[in-house]
PDB file of C-alpha atoms in Angstrom:
ATOM      1  CA  MET A 126       0.090  -0.017  -0.130  1.00  0.00           C
ATOM      2  CA  THR A 127       1.370   3.497  -0.999  1.00  0.00           C
ATOM      3  CA  LYS A 128       2.216   6.279   1.680  1.00  0.00           C
ATOM      4  CA  LYS A 129      -0.432   8.423   0.072  1.00  0.00           C
ATOM      5  CA  THR A 130      -3.081   5.789   0.387  1.00  0.00           C
ATOM      6  CA  LEU A 131      -2.069   5.209   4.023  1.00  0.00           C
ATOM      7  CA  ALA A 132      -2.176   8.793   4.737  1.00  0.00           C
ATOM      8  CA  PHE A 133      -5.579   9.169   3.183  1.00  0.00           C
ATOM      9  CA  LEU A 134      -6.918   6.355   5.234  1.00  0.00           C
ATOM     10  CA  LEU A 135      -5.401   7.706   8.471  1.00  0.00           C
ATOM     11  CA  ALA A 136      -6.823  11.007   7.826  1.00  0.00           C
ATOM     12  CA  LEU A 137     -10.190   9.567   6.952  1.00  0.00           C
ATOM     13  CA  SER A 138     -10.118   7.656  10.161  1.00  0.00           C
ATOM     14  CA  MET A 139      -9.082  10.502  12.210  1.00  0.00           C
ATOM     15  CA  LEU A 140     -11.845  12.475  10.729  1.00  0.00           C
ATOM     16  CA  LEU A 141     -14.328  10.033  12.083  1.00  0.00           C
ATOM     17  CA  VAL A 142     -12.938  10.082  15.426  1.00  0.00           C
ATOM     18  CA  THR A 143     -12.343  13.844  15.830  1.00  0.00           C
ATOM     19  CA  VAL A 144     -14.694  15.648  13.864  1.00  0.00           C
ATOM     20  CA  VAL A 145     -18.181  13.777  13.756  1.00  0.00           C
ATOM     21  CA  PRO A 146     -18.419  13.398  17.613  1.00  0.00           C
ATOM     22  CA  ALA A 147     -17.790  17.014  18.252  1.00  0.00           C
ATOM     23  CA  ALA A 148     -20.370  18.134  15.533  1.00  0.00           C
ATOM     24  CA  ALA A 149     -23.387  17.090  17.803  1.00  0.00           C
ATOM     25  CA  ILE A 150     -22.287  18.830  21.109  1.00  0.00           C
ATOM     26  CA  ILE A 151     -19.979  21.702  21.448  1.00  0.00           C
ATOM     27  CA  TRP A 152     -18.622  22.765  24.985  1.00  0.00           C
ATOM     28  CA  GLY A 153     -21.425  20.662  26.455  1.00  0.00           C
ATOM     29  CA  GLN A 154     -24.144  22.185  24.602  1.00  0.00           C
ATOM     30  CA  GLU A 155     -26.060  20.862  21.605  1.00  0.00           C
ATOM     31  CA  ASP A 156     -25.360  22.956  18.582  1.00  0.00           C
ATOM     32  CA  GLY A 157     -28.892  22.652  17.017  1.00  0.00           C
ATOM     33  CA  GLU A 158     -28.698  23.180  13.267  1.00  0.00           C
ATOM     34  CA  ASP A 159     -25.111  24.278  13.194  1.00  0.00           C
ATOM     35  CA  HIS A 160     -23.834  20.975  11.295  1.00  0.00           C
ATOM     36  CA  PRO A 161     -26.698  20.191   9.041  1.00  0.00           C
ATOM     37  CA  TYR A 162     -24.630  17.389   7.428  1.00  0.00           C
ATOM     38  CA  VAL A 163     -24.092  15.356  10.562  1.00  0.00           C
ATOM     39  CA  GLY A 164     -26.681  12.517  10.758  1.00  0.00           C
ATOM     40  CA  LEU A 165     -27.912   9.625  12.992  1.00  0.00           C
ATOM     41  CA  VAL A 166     -28.056   6.525  10.883  1.00  0.00           C
ATOM     42  CA  VAL A 167     -29.862   3.228  12.176  1.00  0.00           C
ATOM     43  CA  PHE A 168     -28.587   0.062  10.649  1.00  0.00           C
ATOM     44  CA  ASP A 169     -30.503  -3.094  10.460  1.00  0.00           C
ATOM     45  CA  VAL A 170     -29.183  -6.589  10.895  1.00  0.00           C
ATOM     46  CA  ASP A 171     -31.387  -9.446   9.043  1.00  0.00           C
ATOM     47  CA  GLY A 172     -34.167  -6.711   8.383  1.00  0.00           C
ATOM     48  CA  THR A 173     -34.456  -5.770  12.154  1.00  0.00           C
ATOM     49  CA  PRO A 174     -33.072  -2.391  13.664  1.00  0.00           C
ATOM     50  CA  SER A 175     -29.793  -3.201  15.502  1.00  0.00           C
ATOM     51  CA  HIS A 176     -27.591  -0.131  16.221  1.00  0.00           C
ATOM     52  CA  ARG A 177     -27.058   3.493  15.697  1.00  0.00           C
ATOM     53  CA  CYS A 178     -24.057   5.621  14.708  1.00  0.00           C
ATOM     54  CA  SER A 179     -23.218   9.298  13.601  1.00  0.00           C
ATOM     55  CA  GLY A 180     -21.906  10.031  10.207  1.00  0.00           C
ATOM     56  CA  THR A 181     -21.220  12.866   7.741  1.00  0.00           C
ATOM     57  CA  LEU A 182     -22.936  13.686   4.452  1.00  0.00           C
ATOM     58  CA  LEU A 183     -20.379  14.461   1.855  1.00  0.00           C
ATOM     59  CA  SER A 184     -22.825  14.832  -0.993  1.00  0.00           C
ATOM     60  CA  GLU A 185     -26.659  14.730  -1.558  1.00  0.00           C
ATOM     61  CA  THR A 186     -26.320  10.967  -1.376  1.00  0.00           C
ATOM     62  CA  VAL A 187     -23.060   9.752  -0.084  1.00  0.00           C
ATOM     63  CA  PHE A 188     -22.821   9.498   3.851  1.00  0.00           C
ATOM     64  CA  LEU A 189     -19.590   8.537   5.629  1.00  0.00           C
ATOM     65  CA  THR A 190     -19.531   6.716   8.734  1.00  0.00           C
ATOM     66  CA  ALA A 191     -17.421   3.986  10.534  1.00  0.00           C
ATOM     67  CA  GLY A 192     -16.727   0.566   9.177  1.00  0.00           C
ATOM     68  CA  HIS A 193     -17.571  -1.206  12.444  1.00  0.00           C
ATOM     69  CA  CYS A 194     -21.050   0.476  12.022  1.00  0.00           C
ATOM     70  CA  THR A 195     -21.402  -0.912   8.379  1.00  0.00           C
ATOM     71  CA  VAL A 196     -20.097  -4.345   8.627  1.00  0.00           C
ATOM     72  CA  GLY A 197     -22.672  -7.266   8.464  1.00  0.00           C
ATOM     73  CA  THR A 198     -25.776  -4.905   8.108  1.00  0.00           C
ATOM     74  CA  SER A 199     -28.726  -5.385   5.894  1.00  0.00           C
ATOM     75  CA  GLY A 200     -30.333  -1.864   5.644  1.00  0.00           C
ATOM     76  CA  ALA A 201     -30.212   1.623   7.117  1.00  0.00           C
ATOM     77  CA  ARG A 202     -31.833   4.931   7.302  1.00  0.00           C
ATOM     78  CA  VAL A 203     -30.314   8.174   8.109  1.00  0.00           C
ATOM     79  CA  TRP A 204     -32.035  11.194   9.963  1.00  0.00           C
ATOM     80  CA  PHE A 205     -30.723  14.724   9.748  1.00  0.00           C
ATOM     81  CA  ASP A 206     -32.973  16.395  12.455  1.00  0.00           C
ATOM     82  CA  ALA A 207     -31.371  17.817  15.527  1.00  0.00           C
ATOM     83  CA  GLU A 208     -33.900  15.978  17.369  1.00  0.00           C
ATOM     84  CA  VAL A 209     -35.607  12.774  15.829  1.00  0.00           C
ATOM     85  CA  THR A 210     -39.230  12.846  16.722  1.00  0.00           C
ATOM     86  CA  ASP A 211     -40.590  10.810  14.037  1.00  0.00           C
ATOM     87  CA  SER A 212     -43.018   8.088  15.342  1.00  0.00           C
ATOM     88  CA  SER A 213     -41.806   5.423  12.950  1.00  0.00           C
ATOM     89  CA  TYR A 214     -38.247   5.698  14.328  1.00  0.00           C
ATOM     90  CA  PRO A 215     -36.181   3.694  14.215  1.00  0.00           C
ATOM     91  CA  GLY A 216     -37.900   1.330  11.693  1.00  0.00           C
ATOM     92  CA  SER A 217     -38.666   3.473   8.876  1.00  0.00           C
ATOM     93  CA  CYS A 218     -38.289   6.935   7.579  1.00  0.00           C
ATOM     94  CA  GLY A 219     -42.008   7.775   7.864  1.00  0.00           C
ATOM     95  CA  THR A 220     -42.635  11.580   7.477  1.00  0.00           C
ATOM     96  CA  GLY A 221     -39.306  12.815   9.192  1.00  0.00           C
ATOM     97  CA  ASN A 222     -36.114  14.527   7.598  1.00  0.00           C
ATOM     98  CA  CYS A 223     -34.872  10.822   6.859  1.00  0.00           C
ATOM     99  CA  ALA A 224     -33.420   8.930   3.772  1.00  0.00           C
ATOM    100  CA  GLU A 225     -33.360   5.377   3.286  1.00  0.00           C
ATOM    101  CA  ALA A 226     -30.146   3.597   2.052  1.00  0.00           C
ATOM    102  CA  VAL A 227     -29.914   1.674  -1.194  1.00  0.00           C
ATOM    103  CA  PHE A 228     -26.355   0.570  -0.859  1.00  0.00           C
ATOM    104  CA  ILE A 229     -24.119  -0.107   2.374  1.00  0.00           C
ATOM    105  CA  ASP A 230     -20.230  -0.757   2.041  1.00  0.00           C
ATOM    106  CA  THR A 231     -17.555  -1.188   4.478  1.00  0.00           C
ATOM    107  CA  HIS A 232     -13.744  -0.553   3.617  1.00  0.00           C
ATOM    108  CA  PRO A 233     -12.281  -4.004   2.096  1.00  0.00           C
ATOM    109  CA  ASP A 234      -9.372  -3.886   4.434  1.00  0.00           C
ATOM    110  CA  TYR A 235     -11.430  -3.540   7.496  1.00  0.00           C
ATOM    111  CA  ASP A 236     -10.240  -6.123  10.146  1.00  0.00           C
ATOM    112  CA  ASP A 237     -12.364  -5.501  13.402  1.00  0.00           C
ATOM    113  CA  PHE A 238      -9.529  -3.490  15.075  1.00  0.00           C
ATOM    114  CA  ALA A 239      -7.294  -6.427  14.668  1.00  0.00           C
ATOM    115  CA  THR A 240      -4.327  -4.007  13.961  1.00  0.00           C
ATOM    116  CA  PHE A 241      -3.666  -0.415  15.169  1.00  0.00           C
ATOM    117  CA  PRO A 242      -3.888   2.090  13.992  1.00  0.00           C
ATOM    118  CA  ASN A 243      -7.092   0.829  12.263  1.00  0.00           C
ATOM    119  CA  THR A 244      -7.064   2.990   9.048  1.00  0.00           C
ATOM    120  CA  SER A 245      -9.680   0.892   7.435  1.00  0.00           C
ATOM    121  CA  ASP A 246     -12.567   1.653   9.820  1.00  0.00           C
ATOM    122  CA  VAL A 247     -14.468   3.231   7.119  1.00  0.00           C
ATOM    123  CA  GLY A 248     -17.993   2.767   6.016  1.00  0.00           C
ATOM    124  CA  ILE A 249     -20.300   4.453   3.538  1.00  0.00           C
ATOM    125  CA  VAL A 250     -24.216   4.666   2.939  1.00  0.00           C
ATOM    126  CA  ILE A 251     -25.591   5.712  -0.337  1.00  0.00           C
ATOM    127  CA  LEU A 252     -28.943   7.209   0.226  1.00  0.00           C
ATOM    128  CA  GLU A 253     -32.165   6.522  -2.028  1.00  0.00           C
ATOM    129  CA  THR A 254     -33.057  10.164  -2.372  1.00  0.00           C
ATOM    130  CA  PRO A 255     -30.811  12.995  -2.396  1.00  0.00           C
ATOM    131  CA  HIS A 256     -30.576  14.984   0.874  1.00  0.00           C
ATOM    132  CA  SER A 257     -29.729  18.776   0.241  1.00  0.00           C
ATOM    133  CA  VAL A 258     -28.258  20.812   2.889  1.00  0.00           C
ATOM    134  CA  SER A 259     -26.599  24.295   2.875  1.00  0.00           C
ATOM    135  CA  THR A 260     -23.180  22.814   3.344  1.00  0.00           C
ATOM    136  CA  TYR A 261     -21.515  19.114   3.356  1.00  0.00           C
ATOM    137  CA  GLY A 262     -18.660  17.631   5.279  1.00  0.00           C
ATOM    138  CA  GLU A 263     -15.288  17.412   3.731  1.00  0.00           C
ATOM    139  CA  LEU A 264     -12.537  15.258   3.908  1.00  0.00           C
ATOM    140  CA  PRO A 265      -9.082  16.810   5.060  1.00  0.00           C
ATOM    141  CA  ALA A 266      -6.268  16.890   2.327  1.00  0.00           C
ATOM    142  CA  VAL A 267      -3.994  13.987   2.381  1.00  0.00           C
ATOM    143  CA  GLY A 268      -1.223  14.634   4.917  1.00  0.00           C
ATOM    144  CA  ALA A 269      -3.425  17.372   6.668  1.00  0.00           C
ATOM    145  CA  LEU A 270      -3.185  15.217   9.986  1.00  0.00           C
ATOM    146  CA  ASP A 271       0.321  14.014   9.654  1.00  0.00           C
ATOM    147  CA  GLY A 272       1.114  16.117  12.533  1.00  0.00           C
ATOM    148  CA  LEU A 273      -0.880  14.095  14.845  1.00  0.00           C
ATOM    149  CA  ASP A 274       1.314  11.105  14.400  1.00  0.00           C
TER     150      ASP A 274
END
């Protein structure tokens, strides 16, 4: 694997670890609608809601999350409300600010934390219907997080 690929995967993992959790809470306070690209995703295993994760909308249909969230799942839906009040949660999108997944994938090198650092803990969810927001999450440039090594 090339150094550029490893740097990209490390940067992507660091983004998931450092940026996504901070987007929902700032200094102990909810930030409301300040990060419209951050969503709550509910994953299904064998057709039944199983677990939740956060993630970042990178475009109208591409939602980035962790590989340990996507591995082994059979379906998903993503909510973009600061507070989910939809009565159909977590089983379907219903009438909320939600999008169903049409494709879920886990990085091919994901190894269930068998190695450290686990730069392949990356998952992707492709949404059935586009979700437009005022701004989208962005990946850091390759090498941007090298100083954290």
